[in-house]
Amino acid sequence: MPDRDNIQIGQILIDEGLITAEQLEAGLREQKKDSAFICTTLVKLGFLQEEKVFKVLSRHLNIPYSKLNEREIDPLIIQKVPAKFASHYKIIPIGFDGSSLLVAMTDPLDVRTLDDIRLLLGVEVRGVLASETEIMDAIRKYYGVGADTLEKIVSEKSAFEELRVQAQEVQDLETMAEDASIIKFVNQILSEAVKERATDIHLEPFQDELRVRFRIDGILYDINIPETIKYFHPAIVSRIKIMAALNIAERRLPQDGRIKVKVIDYELDLRVSTMPTIFGEAVQIRLLSSGMFLELEKLGLMPEDMKIIESVIKKPHGILFVTGPTGSGKSTTLYACLARINSSAVKIITIEDPVEYQLRGINQVQVNPQIGFTFAAALRHMLRHDPDVMMVGEVRDYETAEIAIRSALTGHFVFSTLHTNDAAGAITRLLDMNIEPFLVSSSLECLVAQRLVRVICPKCKVAVKAEARKEIFSQIKDIEFNPKKAGLYEGKGCEYCHFTGYRGRSAIYEILVVNEAIREMILARASSQQIKQKAVSQGMRTLRQNGLQKVFMGETTFTEVVRVTQQEELP
């Protein structure tokens, strides 16, 4: 767009009171760097809200404004414009007006772009105002992630034919993986995962498709990917393997690796795992933010639970176990505890598999079972370095458990994790490993079970209707809250939360403090159920009870708490 048009539009925005002359001047300086539409630049600088500015422009320029996230576009209309054109020009077709194809774009006054599109498609084209954010979201929604990249490869017939053949030679795999388009496509998948707040990426080959799924807030979602992706499966896997320094020639055995990348200004640590299946190698990528740092206050602990945890982690010796299934946030809780007590006066060493987050001032050790450097071996050597606090990523066997417990009895405080359903179950698990009851009772200080529940989306949060409230309360036998005053909410579902009603997660906890009464029960080899009942009688809240507190505080839903605590009976 010519400078005079940008200045003219800028003046309209000043006259409408949306920006100041100084902001327009700053916008024009920034706009010259990338030749973007002035309104897009002003939005990126934070001077304007997209919806407001486009409504004003629509009125002044007499050009329709389309809210793309509020409309469904016919797939037959989408097919009128190839994905590579849509991505290159940042446009998307939305329908016909007579013989003219209506195309949503941020700058409908850009005559050059309209002429290019008209020439490429061979039809009359008219521009309609839409925000760049919504256009790019629509391109991903209707064409699929990386559609422009795959379309480009398909258009280069010779390269496409090579990719359709399952390469057998290592040099073929290397050539395919280093193709610029394959590199770009893998980067697009990673960028999309970051935008969607995904914690995991799953690439799963089947007979006639390659499925890509993201885990978002603990739930797996299929990602819209062009069907032609199935032809690029070997190339994509090889590219990921090269990034993770894995052996691309080995396709018969599972492999694990790590990648450090920067995606959309985020420093990411990627844990990569490949697994051979009957239709090719499946890939799982765990996304970990290198800069992630959580404080205890941000974990979702109730004030009374926070006091318990703080008092326990400051003890000079003993063990704190965090229990729960994979992906329940155990490591995050342990890191937050370590960060709270970390100081120049305390020496902290961790043994992990793998090291997920790097903490300043803490000695972190990565185990390597392939060369015999196991948790148990690392623990023995760790004791020679005179630590005050130790963290063992996971207690998996008798040897590791015994050394950890004896360390706790000789003046060290130990943090670790176990895979059990509830807090009391950790005691039974240790006894099942043949650890003597007297060692367990004298070393344990606290057991914490946890789960992650999805949080109600703040954009579409509404009060639960009276009939639904009645149904929920009929399922709860004993609660501490007044049903009339309890706040029950749910998410209707909106664009912001991908119509799930949830966005983000918070933890719920079951904290069992090992006191004298519990120690006596451990020595008597009482069952985990008996220990749990005793702890509840002394004031411990179960996972579900803690979850119900968050339901009545309006943070999550009853359905969500029931989903993540299915092993418990309703209180």
XYZ file of C-alpha atoms in Angstrom:
571
model
C 0.000 0.000 0.000
C 1.380 3.483 -0.914
C 2.503 5.679 2.009
C -0.215 8.237 1.283
C -2.929 5.554 1.763
C -1.373 4.458 5.047
C -1.271 8.081 6.211
C -4.884 8.591 5.096
C -6.072 5.539 7.035
C -3.967 6.626 10.001
C -5.690 10.001 9.960
C -9.104 8.277 10.020
C -8.024 6.383 13.149
C -6.799 9.610 14.773
C -10.100 11.362 13.944
C -11.984 8.448 15.523
C -9.889 8.825 18.679
C -8.422 5.307 18.394
C -4.766 6.393 18.246
C -2.650 9.496 18.742
C -0.494 11.245 16.147
C 2.616 9.998 17.974
C 1.368 6.394 17.795
C 0.690 6.759 14.053
C 4.199 8.092 13.545
C 5.680 5.127 15.455
C 3.468 2.757 13.440
C 4.592 4.230 10.110
C 8.246 3.828 11.104
C 7.681 0.185 12.044
C 5.518 -0.470 8.969
C 8.329 0.497 6.607
C 10.409 -2.430 7.867
C 8.038 -5.145 6.574
C 5.630 -3.222 4.303
C 2.655 -4.559 6.268
C -0.779 -2.936 6.337
C -0.616 0.005 8.747
C -3.550 -1.292 10.823
C -1.836 -4.682 11.253
C 1.321 -2.924 12.432
C -0.588 -0.729 14.901
C -2.323 -3.825 16.324
C 1.018 -5.646 16.724
C 2.423 -2.604 18.554
C -0.496 -2.813 20.972
C -1.976 0.573 20.013
C -5.248 -0.869 18.662
C -7.705 -3.708 19.096
C -8.323 -5.589 15.844
C -12.105 -5.710 16.028
C -12.469 -1.974 16.781
C -10.193 -0.797 13.995
C -11.759 -2.998 11.310
C -15.272 -1.904 12.218
C -14.207 1.730 11.837
C -12.465 1.062 8.508
C -15.474 -0.870 7.213
C -17.688 2.144 7.894
C -15.315 4.720 6.405
C -14.187 2.731 3.355
C -17.595 1.154 2.678
C -16.039 -2.324 2.572
C -17.699 -5.260 4.407
C -16.003 -6.572 7.559
C -16.123 -10.328 8.235
C -15.622 -12.019 11.613
C -14.102 -15.270 10.355
C -14.255 -17.055 13.701
C -18.031 -16.648 13.709
C -18.719 -18.183 10.307
C -18.318 -21.536 8.591
C -16.813 -21.531 5.091
C -17.966 -24.064 2.496
C -15.108 -26.517 1.666
C -15.961 -26.086 -2.055
C -15.193 -22.361 -1.697
C -11.879 -23.144 0.035
C -10.878 -25.305 -2.942
C -11.061 -22.258 -5.226
C -7.792 -20.913 -3.774
C -4.707 -23.167 -3.411
C -3.149 -23.305 0.069
C 0.154 -21.812 -1.114
C -1.681 -18.726 -2.485
C -3.707 -18.341 0.699
C -0.581 -18.522 2.901
C 1.551 -16.307 0.648
C -0.999 -13.487 0.333
C -2.583 -14.056 3.804
C -6.073 -14.338 2.342
C -8.930 -16.823 2.522
C -11.964 -17.199 0.209
C -15.307 -16.913 2.033
C -17.953 -17.080 -0.712
C -19.342 -15.638 -3.935
C -21.193 -12.385 -4.547
C -22.654 -12.888 -7.980
C -19.708 -13.820 -10.220
C -17.104 -12.300 -7.865
C -15.126 -14.404 -5.386
C -15.100 -12.711 -1.972
C -11.665 -12.914 -0.380
C -11.000 -11.961 3.258
C -7.812 -9.909 3.622
C -6.378 -7.320 6.015
C -5.943 -4.713 3.277
C -8.716 -4.789 0.632
C -7.274 -1.544 -0.827
C -4.138 -3.412 -1.933
C -4.882 -3.344 -5.661
C -1.647 -5.152 -6.601
C -2.500 -8.206 -4.494
C -6.089 -8.272 -5.807
C -4.772 -8.148 -9.400
C -2.322 -10.982 -8.708
C -5.073 -13.166 -7.238
C -7.431 -12.301 -10.116
C -4.759 -13.308 -12.641
C -3.820 -16.522 -10.818
C -7.402 -17.733 -10.317
C -8.942 -16.431 -13.538
C -12.045 -15.063 -11.766
C -13.223 -11.647 -10.598
C -12.136 -11.029 -6.995
C -13.405 -8.594 -4.330
C -11.702 -7.926 -1.007
C -13.433 -8.091 2.372
C -11.923 -6.775 5.620
C -10.752 -9.338 8.204
C -8.076 -9.441 10.911
C -4.760 -11.111 10.127
C -5.033 -13.293 13.236
C -8.405 -14.673 12.163
C -7.229 -15.160 8.557
C -4.199 -17.216 9.659
C -6.372 -19.233 12.077
C -8.826 -19.918 9.235
C -6.002 -21.017 6.904
C -4.828 -23.561 9.495
C -8.407 -24.650 10.181
C -9.522 -25.212 6.578
C -6.295 -26.111 4.782
C -4.459 -27.820 7.618
C -1.118 -27.129 9.332
C 1.680 -26.831 6.772
C -0.687 -27.265 3.802
C 1.186 -24.670 1.738
C 4.487 -26.469 2.289
C 3.110 -29.895 1.352
C 1.314 -28.416 -1.664
C 4.588 -26.950 -2.877
C 6.339 -30.341 -2.658
C 3.457 -32.078 -4.469
C 3.634 -29.466 -7.243
C 7.289 -30.417 -7.814
C 6.402 -33.773 -9.354
C 9.832 -35.387 -9.454
C 10.527 -34.678 -5.762
C 7.034 -35.841 -4.832
C 7.451 -39.173 -6.635
C 10.700 -39.772 -4.747
C 8.977 -39.129 -1.429
C 6.112 -41.480 -2.241
C 8.586 -44.364 -2.364
C 9.642 -45.644 1.046
C 13.377 -44.860 1.009
C 15.597 -47.742 2.049
C 19.059 -46.242 1.800
C 20.416 -44.010 4.593
C 21.605 -41.389 2.106
C 18.059 -41.215 0.670
C 16.654 -40.605 4.145
C 19.262 -37.918 4.824
C 18.519 -36.168 1.523
C 14.779 -36.246 2.200
C 15.209 -34.971 5.752
C 17.389 -32.050 4.658
C 14.889 -30.896 2.025
C 14.037 -27.245 2.788
C 10.294 -27.925 2.537
C 10.438 -30.837 5.017
C 12.451 -28.700 7.438
C 9.855 -25.939 7.086
C 6.963 -28.363 7.626
C 8.450 -29.802 10.849
C 9.017 -26.238 12.077
C 5.383 -25.402 11.266
C 4.199 -28.362 13.353
C 6.343 -27.205 16.296
C 5.135 -23.592 15.947
C 1.507 -24.715 15.867
C 2.057 -26.842 18.984
C 3.463 -23.822 20.849
C 0.558 -21.591 19.727
C -1.957 -24.191 20.890
C -0.185 -24.621 24.282
C 0.393 -28.327 23.551
C 2.532 -30.366 25.949
C 2.963 -33.306 23.566
C 2.971 -33.983 19.822
C 2.058 -37.464 18.553
C 2.789 -38.610 14.980
C 1.097 -41.980 14.447
C 1.297 -43.917 11.153
C -1.617 -46.109 10.037
C -2.305 -48.029 6.851
C -3.741 -45.114 4.861
C -2.878 -42.050 6.958
C -0.404 -40.328 9.215
C -2.296 -38.919 12.176
C -0.963 -35.908 14.097
C -2.355 -35.178 17.550
C -1.570 -32.546 20.198
C -2.128 -33.030 23.926
C -3.628 -29.786 25.224
C -4.629 -29.447 28.888
C -4.195 -33.202 29.254
C -6.563 -34.158 26.409
C -5.515 -35.386 22.947
C -6.876 -33.528 19.903
C -6.544 -34.414 16.219
C -4.818 -31.671 14.239
C -6.077 -30.841 10.762
C -3.301 -31.970 8.411
C -3.495 -32.416 4.601
C -3.971 -36.057 3.558
C -0.789 -35.927 1.480
C 1.251 -35.910 4.694
C 1.197 -39.735 4.622
C 3.644 -39.667 1.681
C 6.172 -37.656 3.709
C 6.207 -39.866 6.799
C 9.799 -41.239 6.347
C 11.118 -37.748 5.577
C 9.411 -36.166 8.601
C 10.613 -38.883 11.000
C 14.149 -38.645 9.584
C 14.157 -34.867 10.025
C 13.098 -35.194 13.675
C 15.725 -37.899 14.249
C 18.482 -35.713 12.786
C 17.394 -32.838 15.062
C 17.502 -35.198 18.076
C 20.872 -36.728 17.056
C 19.316 -40.196 16.657
C 20.319 -42.960 14.254
C 18.140 -42.500 11.151
C 19.194 -45.888 9.760
C 17.796 -47.726 12.802
C 14.059 -48.213 12.282
C 13.581 -51.514 14.125
C 14.252 -50.363 17.700
C 12.838 -47.554 19.870
C 15.091 -44.516 20.299
C 15.074 -41.537 22.658
C 16.681 -38.142 22.175
C 16.492 -34.443 22.975
C 16.314 -31.264 20.933
C 16.860 -27.658 21.993
C 15.069 -25.203 19.741
C 13.693 -21.675 19.736
C 10.096 -21.436 18.484
C 8.161 -18.138 18.449
C 10.559 -16.586 20.993
C 10.229 -19.620 23.303
C 13.280 -21.652 24.303
C 12.066 -25.248 24.157
C 13.529 -28.517 25.348
C 11.998 -31.331 23.280
C 12.072 -34.932 24.480
C 11.777 -37.186 21.427
C 10.825 -40.860 21.462
C 10.428 -43.099 18.399
C 8.659 -46.465 18.374
C 8.517 -48.941 15.456
C 4.955 -49.970 14.505
C 3.686 -52.230 11.724
C 3.081 -49.170 9.509
C 6.313 -47.327 10.267
C 7.826 -45.355 13.132
C 5.583 -43.460 15.543
C 7.048 -40.330 17.137
C 6.172 -38.685 20.437
C 7.576 -35.267 21.323
C 7.247 -33.764 24.815
C 7.537 -29.964 24.825
C 9.249 -28.462 27.852
C 9.902 -24.748 28.213
C 13.507 -24.124 29.278
C 12.506 -20.885 30.963
C 9.556 -22.355 32.838
C 9.610 -21.536 36.516
C 6.741 -22.110 38.894
C 6.361 -20.856 42.431
C 4.509 -22.867 45.064
C 1.819 -20.172 45.133
C 1.025 -20.831 41.456
C 0.448 -24.577 41.764
C -3.120 -24.340 43.030
C -2.471 -25.222 46.687
C -5.076 -24.140 49.235
C -3.653 -21.796 51.936
C -3.823 -24.513 54.601
C -2.064 -27.009 52.292
C 0.609 -24.435 51.482
C 1.432 -24.140 55.205
C 1.797 -27.930 55.492
C 4.118 -28.194 52.472
C 6.255 -25.250 53.574
C 6.717 -26.697 57.063
C 7.632 -30.155 55.693
C 10.203 -29.044 53.086
C 12.102 -27.018 55.678
C 12.779 -30.090 57.846
C 16.442 -31.158 58.136
C 15.836 -34.802 57.161
C 13.134 -37.175 55.965
C 11.347 -38.012 52.714
C 8.535 -36.339 50.810
C 6.964 -38.485 48.084
C 4.732 -37.028 45.352
C 2.522 -39.657 43.735
C 0.331 -39.798 40.671
C 0.239 -41.078 37.099
C 2.491 -39.845 34.287
C 1.614 -36.287 33.297
C -0.011 -35.339 36.615
C 2.523 -32.582 37.364
C 4.662 -34.394 39.946
C 7.967 -33.044 38.622
C 6.616 -29.493 38.489
C 5.591 -29.699 42.155
C 9.023 -31.031 43.155
C 10.807 -28.295 41.187
C 8.656 -25.650 42.890
C 9.568 -27.116 46.300
C 13.269 -27.111 45.421
C 13.078 -23.544 44.144
C 11.497 -22.458 47.455
C 14.332 -23.845 49.606
C 17.163 -23.138 47.152
C 19.782 -20.817 48.644
C 23.552 -20.433 48.904
C 23.405 -22.061 52.354
C 21.861 -25.300 51.036
C 23.453 -27.826 48.678
C 20.866 -29.502 46.456
C 21.554 -32.359 44.033
C 18.965 -34.000 41.783
C 19.030 -37.298 39.881
C 16.589 -37.293 37.004
C 15.588 -39.207 33.898
C 15.474 -36.900 32.063
C 16.372 -33.469 33.469
C 13.171 -31.598 32.559
C 13.813 -28.048 33.791
C 17.133 -26.437 34.573
C 17.288 -24.720 37.954
C 19.987 -22.190 38.725
C 22.226 -23.090 41.686
C 21.164 -26.758 41.778
C 23.379 -29.686 40.696
C 21.253 -31.719 38.288
C 22.341 -35.186 37.181
C 21.029 -37.188 34.219
C 20.972 -40.992 34.671
C 22.164 -43.244 31.859
C 21.119 -46.898 32.436
C 22.855 -48.019 29.218
C 26.248 -47.505 30.852
C 25.131 -48.639 34.317
C 24.553 -45.137 35.707
C 21.177 -45.902 37.308
C 19.245 -44.041 40.024
C 20.775 -46.326 42.661
C 24.329 -45.879 41.348
C 23.889 -42.105 41.119
C 22.472 -41.998 44.673
C 25.542 -43.726 46.106
C 27.896 -41.241 44.456
C 25.643 -38.309 45.351
C 26.108 -38.970 49.075
C 29.865 -38.387 48.712
C 29.165 -34.812 47.615
C 27.666 -33.877 50.998
C 24.194 -32.677 49.857
C 21.677 -31.220 52.278
C 18.738 -31.917 49.966
C 18.408 -34.639 47.338
C 15.808 -35.232 44.659
C 15.412 -38.641 43.053
C 13.287 -38.412 39.910
C 11.499 -41.681 40.614
C 11.794 -44.638 42.994
C 11.358 -47.681 40.755
C 13.003 -50.540 42.618
C 14.129 -51.883 45.994
C 17.735 -50.701 45.676
C 16.824 -47.072 44.897
C 14.143 -47.018 47.604
C 16.475 -48.422 50.270
C 19.314 -45.975 49.522
C 16.874 -43.027 49.452
C 15.354 -44.032 52.792
C 18.726 -44.626 54.449
C 19.846 -41.214 53.136
C 16.827 -39.653 54.836
C 17.759 -41.401 58.085
C 21.338 -40.091 57.951
C 20.538 -36.389 57.902
C 19.374 -35.612 54.353
C 15.992 -34.450 53.103
C 14.887 -36.444 50.055
C 12.248 -35.571 47.469
C 11.003 -38.253 45.095
C 8.007 -39.633 43.175
C 6.080 -42.901 43.068
C 3.392 -44.146 40.696
C 0.409 -44.806 42.970
C -3.249 -43.773 42.847
C -3.357 -41.988 46.198
C -1.082 -40.814 49.005
C -1.568 -43.812 51.294
C -0.857 -46.176 48.400
C 2.788 -45.037 48.463
C 3.262 -46.788 51.815
C 1.955 -50.092 50.465
C 4.140 -49.683 47.371
C 7.288 -49.284 49.499
C 6.386 -52.305 51.635
C 5.764 -54.313 48.446
C 9.347 -53.449 47.421
C 10.399 -55.325 50.609
C 11.448 -52.180 52.470
C 11.210 -52.896 56.200
C 8.244 -51.185 57.921
C 10.507 -49.605 60.562
C 12.566 -47.916 57.817
C 9.426 -46.610 56.103
C 7.813 -45.311 59.308
C 10.953 -43.580 60.578
C 11.892 -41.860 57.294
C 8.571 -40.726 55.788
C 7.481 -37.167 56.563
C 4.798 -36.459 53.980
C 2.985 -38.092 51.050
C 1.362 -35.944 48.381
C -0.954 -37.320 45.695
C -1.899 -34.989 42.881
C -3.862 -34.686 39.646
C -4.352 -31.888 37.116
C -7.859 -30.592 36.419
C -8.805 -28.322 33.550
C -9.788 -24.766 34.483
C -13.020 -23.202 33.203
C -12.429 -20.876 30.250
C -12.659 -17.260 31.521
C -14.136 -16.027 28.211
C -17.217 -18.276 28.199
C -17.692 -18.978 31.926
C -21.368 -19.090 32.953
C -23.276 -20.163 36.058
C -24.656 -23.711 36.055
C -28.439 -23.805 35.622
C -30.639 -24.645 38.624
C -31.624 -28.095 37.350
C -27.988 -29.087 36.723
C -26.996 -27.740 40.182
C -29.635 -29.948 41.781
C -28.333 -32.992 39.906
C -24.745 -32.303 41.013
C -25.648 -31.872 44.689
C -27.726 -35.063 44.602
C -24.505 -36.976 43.821
C -22.557 -35.523 46.762
C -23.281 -37.161 50.112
C -21.310 -34.953 52.452
C -19.861 -31.528 51.697
C -18.543 -28.702 53.847
C -20.169 -25.977 51.756
C -23.602 -24.427 51.821
C -25.187 -25.486 48.473
C -27.125 -22.208 48.277
C -23.933 -20.141 48.453
C -21.668 -22.466 46.483
C -20.647 -21.103 43.102
C -21.050 -23.650 40.317
C -19.859 -22.662 36.857
C -19.098 -24.191 33.479
C -17.713 -23.103 30.125
C -20.135 -22.780 27.201
C -17.309 -23.227 24.684
C -15.845 -20.493 22.508
C -13.078 -19.812 19.996
C -10.630 -18.969 22.812
C -10.904 -22.470 24.334
C -11.525 -24.308 21.038
C -15.124 -24.873 22.175
C -14.078 -27.172 25.030
C -15.174 -24.869 27.860
C -11.726 -25.197 29.460
C -8.424 -23.370 29.143
C -5.393 -24.120 31.299
C -4.987 -26.501 34.234
C -4.605 -26.411 37.994
C -3.569 -29.106 40.465
C -5.644 -30.809 43.140
C -3.883 -32.421 46.087
C -4.185 -35.069 48.780
C -1.621 -34.377 51.496
C -0.942 -37.058 54.098
C 1.345 -35.927 56.903
C 2.989 -38.916 58.594
C 2.406 -38.435 62.331
C 2.853 -40.876 65.234
C -0.536 -42.548 64.681
C 0.291 -43.194 61.012
C 3.792 -44.447 61.915
C 2.271 -47.049 64.269
C -0.068 -48.218 61.511
C 2.885 -48.594 59.115
C 4.766 -50.714 61.675
C 1.632 -52.875 62.033
C 1.480 -53.229 58.197
C -2.014 -51.711 58.044
C -3.596 -51.576 54.575
C -3.501 -48.388 52.523
C -7.271 -48.083 52.902
C -7.012 -48.192 56.710
C -4.226 -45.600 56.677
C -6.253 -43.358 54.361
C -9.333 -43.597 56.598
C -7.220 -42.678 59.633
C -5.703 -39.685 57.799
C -9.163 -38.482 56.695
C -10.418 -38.748 60.291
C -7.480 -36.495 61.266
C -8.445 -33.840 58.709
C -6.844 -34.924 55.440
C -8.854 -34.015 52.322
C -8.887 -36.608 49.553
C -8.181 -35.678 45.934
C -11.889 -35.525 45.167
C -12.697 -33.435 48.239
C -9.939 -30.997 47.296
C -11.308 -30.979 43.747
C -14.822 -30.214 45.009
C -13.429 -27.218 46.868
C -12.219 -25.877 43.519
C -15.600 -26.647 41.962
C -17.365 -24.553 44.598
C -14.773 -21.799 44.164
C -15.743 -21.631 40.484
C -12.347 -22.767 39.155
C -13.331 -26.069 37.548
C -16.379 -28.269 36.997
C -17.844 -31.220 38.859
C -17.572 -33.349 35.697
C -13.857 -32.585 35.384
C -13.108 -33.511 39.010
C -15.003 -36.794 38.660
C -13.077 -37.544 35.436
C -9.625 -37.238 37.036
C -10.540 -38.942 40.344
C -12.487 -41.919 39.037
C -10.828 -44.322 41.479
C -12.481 -42.543 44.420
C -16.025 -42.847 45.665
C -18.046 -39.650 45.955
C -17.756 -38.125 49.441
